[in-house]
CSV table of C-alpha atoms in Angstrom, one decimal:
chain,number,residue,atom,x,y,z
A,28,UNK,CA,16.6,35.6,-9.5
A,29,UNK,CA,17.3,33.4,-8.3
A,30,UNK,CA,15.3,30.5,-7.1
A,31,UNK,CA,16.8,28.8,-3.0
A,32,UNK,CA,18.1,26.2,-2.5
A,33,UNK,CA,17.3,23.9,0.8
A,34,UNK,CA,20.4,21.9,0.9
A,35,UNK,CA,19.3,19.5,3.9
A,36,UNK,CA,22.3,17.8,5.3
A,37,UNK,CA,23.2,22.0,6.4
A,38,UNK,CA,19.9,21.3,8.4
A,39,UNK,CA,22.1,19.5,11.7
A,40,UNK,CA,25.4,20.9,11.7
A,41,UNK,CA,27.4,23.8,11.3
A,42,UNK,CA,25.0,25.0,9.3
A,43,UNK,CA,22.1,24.7,10.4
A,44,UNK,CA,20.8,28.4,12.5
A,45,UNK,CA,22.4,29.3,7.8
A,46,UNK,CA,20.2,26.9,6.5
A,47,UNK,CA,16.9,27.5,8.8
A,48,UNK,CA,16.6,30.6,7.8
A,49,UNK,CA,17.6,29.9,3.8
A,50,UNK,CA,14.4,28.1,4.3
A,51,UNK,CA,12.5,30.0,6.2
A,52,UNK,CA,12.8,33.1,3.5
A,53,UNK,CA,11.8,30.9,1.3
A,54,UNK,CA,8.9,30.5,2.3
A,55,UNK,CA,7.5,33.0,3.8
A,56,UNK,CA,9.2,35.7,0.1
A,57,UNK,CA,8.7,32.4,-1.8
A,58,UNK,CA,6.6,30.7,-1.4
A,59,UNK,CA,9.0,27.7,-3.6
A,60,UNK,CA,12.4,26.0,-4.0
A,61,UNK,CA,15.1,23.9,-4.9
A,62,UNK,CA,16.2,21.0,-2.2
A,63,UNK,CA,19.4,18.9,-2.2
A,64,UNK,CA,21.3,16.3,-0.5
A,65,UNK,CA,17.3,14.4,-0.1
A,66,UNK,CA,17.0,11.3,1.3
A,67,UNK,CA,15.9,9.8,-1.8
A,68,UNK,CA,17.6,7.6,-3.7
A,69,UNK,CA,18.9,8.9,-6.0
A,70,UNK,CA,19.0,5.4,-8.5
A,71,UNK,CA,14.8,5.3,-7.2
A,72,UNK,CA,14.5,8.5,-8.9
A,73,UNK,CA,16.5,7.8,-12.1
A,74,UNK,CA,14.3,4.6,-12.1
A,75,UNK,CA,11.0,6.1,-12.0
A,76,UNK,CA,11.3,8.3,-14.1
A,77,UNK,CA,12.4,6.1,-16.9
A,78,UNK,CA,9.6,4.0,-16.1
A,79,UNK,CA,7.3,7.1,-16.1
A,80,UNK,CA,8.6,7.3,-19.3
A,81,UNK,CA,8.2,4.2,-21.6
A,82,UNK,CA,4.5,4.0,-20.0
A,83,UNK,CA,4.5,7.3,-22.0
A,84,UNK,CA,5.8,6.0,-25.0
A,85,UNK,CA,4.8,3.3,-25.3
A,86,UNK,CA,1.0,3.7,-23.8
A,87,UNK,CA,-0.3,6.7,-23.5
A,88,UNK,CA,1.6,9.4,-25.9
A,89,UNK,CA,-0.8,8.1,-29.4
A,90,UNK,CA,-3.6,8.3,-27.4
A,91,UNK,CA,-3.3,11.5,-26.1
A,92,UNK,CA,-1.7,13.3,-29.9
A,93,UNK,CA,-5.3,10.9,-31.5
A,94,UNK,CA,-7.8,12.7,-29.2
A,95,UNK,CA,-10.1,15.8,-29.4
A,96,UNK,CA,-8.3,18.1,-27.0
A,97,UNK,CA,-5.2,17.0,-30.1
A,98,UNK,CA,-6.7,17.2,-32.7
A,99,UNK,CA,-8.7,20.2,-32.4
A,100,UNK,CA,-6.1,21.9,-31.7
A,101,UNK,CA,-4.6,24.6,-34.4
A,102,UNK,CA,-3.2,27.8,-34.6
A,103,UNK,CA,-6.5,29.2,-35.5
A,104,UNK,CA,-8.5,27.1,-32.5
A,105,UNK,CA,-7.1,28.6,-29.7
A,106,UNK,CA,-8.6,25.8,-26.1
A,107,UNK,CA,-7.9,28.3,-23.5
A,108,UNK,CA,-10.5,26.7,-21.3
A,109,UNK,CA,-7.9,22.5,-21.3
A,110,UNK,CA,-5.2,21.6,-20.4
A,111,UNK,CA,-2.2,20.2,-22.4
A,112,UNK,CA,-1.0,16.9,-20.6
A,113,UNK,CA,-1.8,13.8,-20.0
A,114,UNK,CA,-1.9,12.0,-16.5
A,115,UNK,CA,-2.6,9.5,-14.1
A,116,UNK,CA,-3.3,9.7,-10.7
A,117,UNK,CA,-1.8,7.8,-7.6
A,118,UNK,CA,-3.6,7.3,-3.6
A,119,UNK,CA,-0.3,6.1,-1.7
A,120,UNK,CA,-2.5,6.6,1.7
A,121,UNK,CA,-5.0,6.4,3.7
A,122,UNK,CA,-6.1,4.1,1.2
A,123,UNK,CA,-4.2,2.9,-1.2
A,124,UNK,CA,-5.2,2.2,-6.0
A,125,UNK,CA,-2.5,0.5,-6.4
A,126,UNK,CA,-4.4,-2.0,-8.5
A,127,UNK,CA,-5.8,1.2,-10.9
A,128,UNK,CA,-2.3,2.5,-11.9
A,129,UNK,CA,0.4,0.7,-14.6
A,130,UNK,CA,1.8,-2.6,-14.5
A,131,UNK,CA,5.5,-1.7,-14.9
A,132,UNK,CA,5.0,1.2,-12.1
A,133,UNK,CA,3.3,-1.1,-9.3
A,134,UNK,CA,6.3,-1.5,-7.3
A,135,UNK,CA,8.6,1.4,-8.8
A,136,UNK,CA,6.2,4.1,-7.6
A,137,UNK,CA,5.3,2.8,-4.0
A,138,UNK,CA,8.9,3.1,-3.0
A,139,UNK,CA,9.3,6.3,-3.8
A,140,UNK,CA,6.4,7.7,-2.8
A,141,UNK,CA,7.6,5.9,0.7
A,142,UNK,CA,11.1,8.1,0.5
A,143,UNK,CA,9.3,11.0,-0.4
A,144,UNK,CA,7.3,11.0,2.9
A,145,UNK,CA,9.8,10.7,4.7
A,146,UNK,CA,11.4,14.2,3.3
A,147,UNK,CA,7.6,15.9,3.2
A,148,UNK,CA,8.3,15.5,7.1
A,149,UNK,CA,11.7,16.5,7.6
A,150,UNK,CA,10.6,19.8,6.6
A,151,UNK,CA,7.0,20.4,7.7
A,152,UNK,CA,9.4,19.4,10.7
A,153,UNK,CA,11.8,22.4,10.0
A,154,UNK,CA,8.9,24.3,9.0
A,155,UNK,CA,7.4,24.1,11.7
A,156,UNK,CA,10.2,25.1,14.4
A,157,UNK,CA,10.7,27.7,12.0
A,158,UNK,CA,7.2,28.6,12.7
A,159,UNK,CA,7.6,28.8,17.0
A,160,UNK,CA,5.4,25.4,17.0
A,161,UNK,CA,6.1,22.5,18.4
A,162,UNK,CA,7.9,20.2,15.7
A,163,UNK,CA,5.2,18.0,14.9
A,164,UNK,CA,2.5,20.5,14.8
A,165,UNK,CA,1.9,20.4,11.1
A,166,UNK,CA,1.7,16.9,11.1
A,167,UNK,CA,-0.9,16.9,13.0
A,168,UNK,CA,-2.3,19.1,12.3
A,169,UNK,CA,-2.7,17.3,8.8
A,170,UNK,CA,-4.9,14.5,11.1
A,171,UNK,CA,-3.3,11.4,9.3
A,172,UNK,CA,-2.1,13.2,5.7
A,173,UNK,CA,-2.9,12.1,2.6
A,174,UNK,CA,0.0,11.1,-0.3
A,175,UNK,CA,-0.3,10.9,-3.7
A,176,UNK,CA,1.9,10.9,-7.0
A,177,UNK,CA,0.2,13.4,-9.8
A,178,UNK,CA,2.5,11.1,-12.4
A,179,UNK,CA,2.2,13.8,-15.9
A,180,UNK,CA,3.9,14.6,-19.4
A,181,UNK,CA,3.2,17.8,-20.9
A,182,UNK,CA,3.6,16.2,-24.0
A,183,UNK,CA,5.5,18.3,-27.2
A,184,UNK,CA,2.5,21.3,-28.5
A,185,UNK,CA,2.5,22.3,-32.6
A,186,UNK,CA,1.2,25.2,-31.8
A,187,UNK,CA,2.3,26.2,-27.9
A,188,UNK,CA,0.6,29.9,-28.5
A,189,UNK,CA,-3.5,29.1,-28.8
A,190,UNK,CA,-3.1,26.3,-25.5
A,191,UNK,CA,-1.4,26.4,-21.8
A,192,UNK,CA,-0.2,22.8,-20.4
A,193,UNK,CA,-2.1,23.1,-17.6
A,194,UNK,CA,-3.6,26.6,-16.5
A,195,UNK,CA,-3.1,29.1,-13.5
A,196,UNK,CA,-3.6,28.0,-9.7
A,197,UNK,CA,-2.6,27.8,-6.1
A,198,UNK,CA,-2.7,24.1,-5.7
A,199,UNK,CA,-4.6,23.3,-2.7
A,200,UNK,CA,-2.5,20.9,-0.3
A,201,UNK,CA,-0.1,21.1,2.1
A,202,UNK,CA,3.9,20.5,1.2
A,203,UNK,CA,3.9,19.7,-3.0
A,204,UNK,CA,7.6,18.0,-4.0
A,205,UNK,CA,7.9,17.7,-7.1
A,206,UNK,CA,10.5,15.4,-9.5
A,207,UNK,CA,10.3,17.0,-13.0
A,208,UNK,CA,11.9,16.2,-16.3
A,209,UNK,CA,15.8,17.2,-17.3
A,210,UNK,CA,15.7,19.1,-19.9
A,211,UNK,CA,12.2,20.0,-21.8
A,212,UNK,CA,11.1,23.6,-19.2
A,213,UNK,CA,8.1,25.2,-18.9
A,214,UNK,CA,7.3,25.2,-14.8
A,215,UNK,CA,6.4,29.2,-14.1
A,216,UNK,CA,5.6,31.1,-10.8
A,217,UNK,CA,4.5,34.2,-9.2
A,218,UNK,CA,7.1,36.3,-8.2
A,219,UNK,CA,6.7,39.7,-6.9
A,220,UNK,CA,4.0,40.3,-10.3
A,221,UNK,CA,6.1,38.6,-12.4
A,222,UNK,CA,6.1,35.0,-14.0
A,223,UNK,CA,9.4,34.0,-13.2
A,224,UNK,CA,10.3,30.3,-15.7
A,225,UNK,CA,12.5,27.3,-13.3
A,226,UNK,CA,14.2,25.6,-14.8
A,227,UNK,CA,15.4,21.9,-15.4
A,228,UNK,CA,15.1,20.1,-13.2
A,229,UNK,CA,19.3,19.3,-12.1
A,230,UNK,CA,20.9,16.4,-10.8
A,231,UNK,CA,18.3,15.0,-8.7
A,232,UNK,CA,17.1,17.9,-7.3
A,233,UNK,CA,13.3,18.2,-5.7
A,234,UNK,CA,11.6,20.9,-6.1
A,235,UNK,CA,9.1,22.4,-3.4
A,236,UNK,CA,6.5,24.6,-3.1
A,237,UNK,CA,4.3,25.4,-0.5
A,238,UNK,CA,-0.8,24.7,-0.7
A,239,UNK,CA,-3.2,26.8,0.9
A,240,UNK,CA,-3.7,24.7,3.4
A,241,UNK,CA,0.4,25.6,5.1
A,242,UNK,CA,-0.5,29.5,3.9
A,243,UNK,CA,-3.8,29.2,6.2
A,244,UNK,CA,-2.2,27.0,9.3
A,245,UNK,CA,0.9,29.9,9.1
A,246,UNK,CA,-2.2,32.5,9.4
A,247,UNK,CA,-0.5,34.3,6.0
A,248,UNK,CA,3.5,33.8,7.5
A,249,UNK,CA,4.3,30.8,4.5
A,250,UNK,CA,2.8,31.3,1.3
A,251,UNK,CA,0.6,30.0,-1.5
A,252,UNK,CA,2.3,31.1,-5.1
A,253,UNK,CA,0.3,30.7,-7.5
A,254,UNK,CA,1.6,28.7,-11.3
A,255,UNK,CA,1.1,27.4,-14.4
A,256,UNK,CA,2.7,25.1,-16.8
A,257,UNK,CA,3.1,26.0,-20.6
A,258,UNK,CA,3.4,23.5,-23.5
A,259,UNK,CA,6.8,22.9,-25.9
A,260,UNK,CA,7.3,22.4,-29.3
A,261,UNK,CA,10.6,20.7,-28.7
A,262,UNK,CA,9.5,18.7,-26.4
A,263,UNK,CA,7.8,16.6,-23.9
A,264,UNK,CA,8.0,17.1,-20.5
A,265,UNK,CA,7.8,15.4,-17.5
A,266,UNK,CA,6.0,15.9,-13.6
A,267,UNK,CA,5.9,13.5,-11.1
A,268,UNK,CA,4.3,15.4,-8.3
A,269,UNK,CA,3.9,14.2,-5.1
A,270,UNK,CA,0.9,15.9,-3.0
A,271,UNK,CA,1.6,15.6,1.2
A,272,UNK,CA,-2.3,16.9,2.4
A,273,UNK,CA,-4.1,16.9,5.7
A,274,UNK,CA,-5.6,14.1,5.4
A,275,UNK,CA,-10.3,14.5,4.3
A,276,UNK,CA,-11.2,15.0,7.8
A,277,UNK,CA,-8.5,17.7,9.5
A,278,UNK,CA,-10.4,20.8,10.3
A,279,UNK,CA,-7.8,23.3,8.7
A,280,UNK,CA,-6.8,26.5,11.2
A,281,UNK,CA,-4.4,29.5,11.5
A,282,UNK,CA,-2.4,28.0,14.4
A,283,UNK,CA,-3.5,29.9,17.3
A,284,UNK,CA,0.8,31.0,18.1
A,285,UNK,CA,0.6,32.5,15.3
A,286,UNK,CA,-2.6,34.7,15.3
A,287,UNK,CA,-3.0,38.1,16.6
A,288,UNK,CA,-5.3,38.7,19.3
A,289,UNK,CA,-8.3,39.5,18.4
A,290,UNK,CA,-10.1,42.9,20.4
A,291,UNK,CA,-9.2,44.5,23.0
A,292,UNK,CA,-9.1,49.4,23.9
A,293,UNK,CA,-5.9,51.3,22.3
A,294,UNK,CA,-5.8,51.8,26.1
A,295,UNK,CA,-5.2,48.6,27.7
A,296,UNK,CA,-2.8,47.5,24.9
A,297,UNK,CA,-0.5,51.3,26.0
A,298,UNK,CA,-1.0,50.4,29.9
A,299,UNK,CA,-0.2,46.8,28.9
A,300,UNK,CA,3.5,47.6,26.7
A,301,UNK,CA,3.9,50.6,29.2
A,302,UNK,CA,5.4,47.7,31.5
A,303,UNK,CA,6.3,44.8,28.6
A,304,UNK,CA,8.3,47.6,26.2
A,305,UNK,CA,11.4,46.4,26.4
A,306,UNK,CA,10.5,42.6,25.8
A,307,UNK,CA,9.7,39.5,22.5
A,308,UNK,CA,7.1,41.6,20.0
A,309,UNK,CA,6.2,37.3,20.2
A,310,UNK,CA,5.9,37.1,22.7
A,311,UNK,CA,3.7,40.3,24.6
A,312,UNK,CA,1.0,39.4,21.4
A,313,UNK,CA,1.0,35.9,22.4
A,314,UNK,CA,0.2,38.1,26.4
A,315,UNK,CA,-2.1,40.2,25.2
A,316,UNK,CA,-4.2,37.5,23.5
A,317,UNK,CA,-4.7,35.6,27.3
A,318,UNK,CA,-5.0,39.0,29.6
A,319,UNK,CA,-7.2,40.8,26.9
A,320,UNK,CA,-9.9,37.6,26.1
C-alpha cells in the first residue's frame, strides 16, 4: 500500500481541491501521511539531524550500552516491558526547558521547533476546513497549544527479536510531525488490520500522524492509529518527533457541528425528512439538532 503524500505547495493553486481531498482521505482512512514541499528550512533540518547524531555518538551511545536494559538483553532474555531507546524531551511552549537539553542543541532545536509549529498550524487550519469547521477551530480547541519535541535514537540491537524499540501505542495529543532517519527503518503503523512498515525518509519529507485528541474533536472522522518501533540489527534509527498538542487546560470534546442529533422520535424525523429529502444530509442533521432539542 502506498502511503499518502501531501504536497503542501499544491494546497494553493490549480490542485487545491484535489490536494484537500487527498489530505481528508489520509486523515480519515489512514491517520498518517507524508508531507513534502513544506515550509521547514532544509538546511536547518540537516543541521538538526547532524547535531543530534553527534550528541548521541559522543554522549548517549556509550551510556545506553552500559545500562541495565542493554546488559540484560540476550537471546534467552526477552524484555517485554521496556523500550530499546534513548531519548530526551524538549518543551518548546508554553514553558521552555531549554537549559535541560544538551548545550550543543540549544540554538538549533528551538529554531527547528519554531518552523515545525508553522507547519502544524497550517495543517490544523486545512484539517479544520476539511471537516467543515472554521479554519482556526483546532487551534482554538487546543487553547494555547503545547509543543514539545522528543529526540530519540533507537540503538543498533544485537537481539531485535527479544525487545521492542517502542511498544505499540497511539499518541495522546494532537498532530505529530516526525523527522526520521533516512537509512534505518523500524517504524510500523496499523492499516486495515495489519502492520505496514514506514520506510526511511526520502529527502526532507516529514511524516505526520494524528493523536487521540484529533479523533475526539473530529467525532471519529479522523483517526489516531496504533504504531510501534522495531529495533534494528544493522544500525541506529533517528527520530525527532514534534508534538503539537492541546494546552494542559484545554477542555476536549467533539466539535458540535460534527456530532449526530442525540435524541428524537423516528416519526418526527420522518415528518422533517419529507420536506428536506433533497437537501444535504449534513445540513439536515444540523437542523435536526436544533429542532428536536
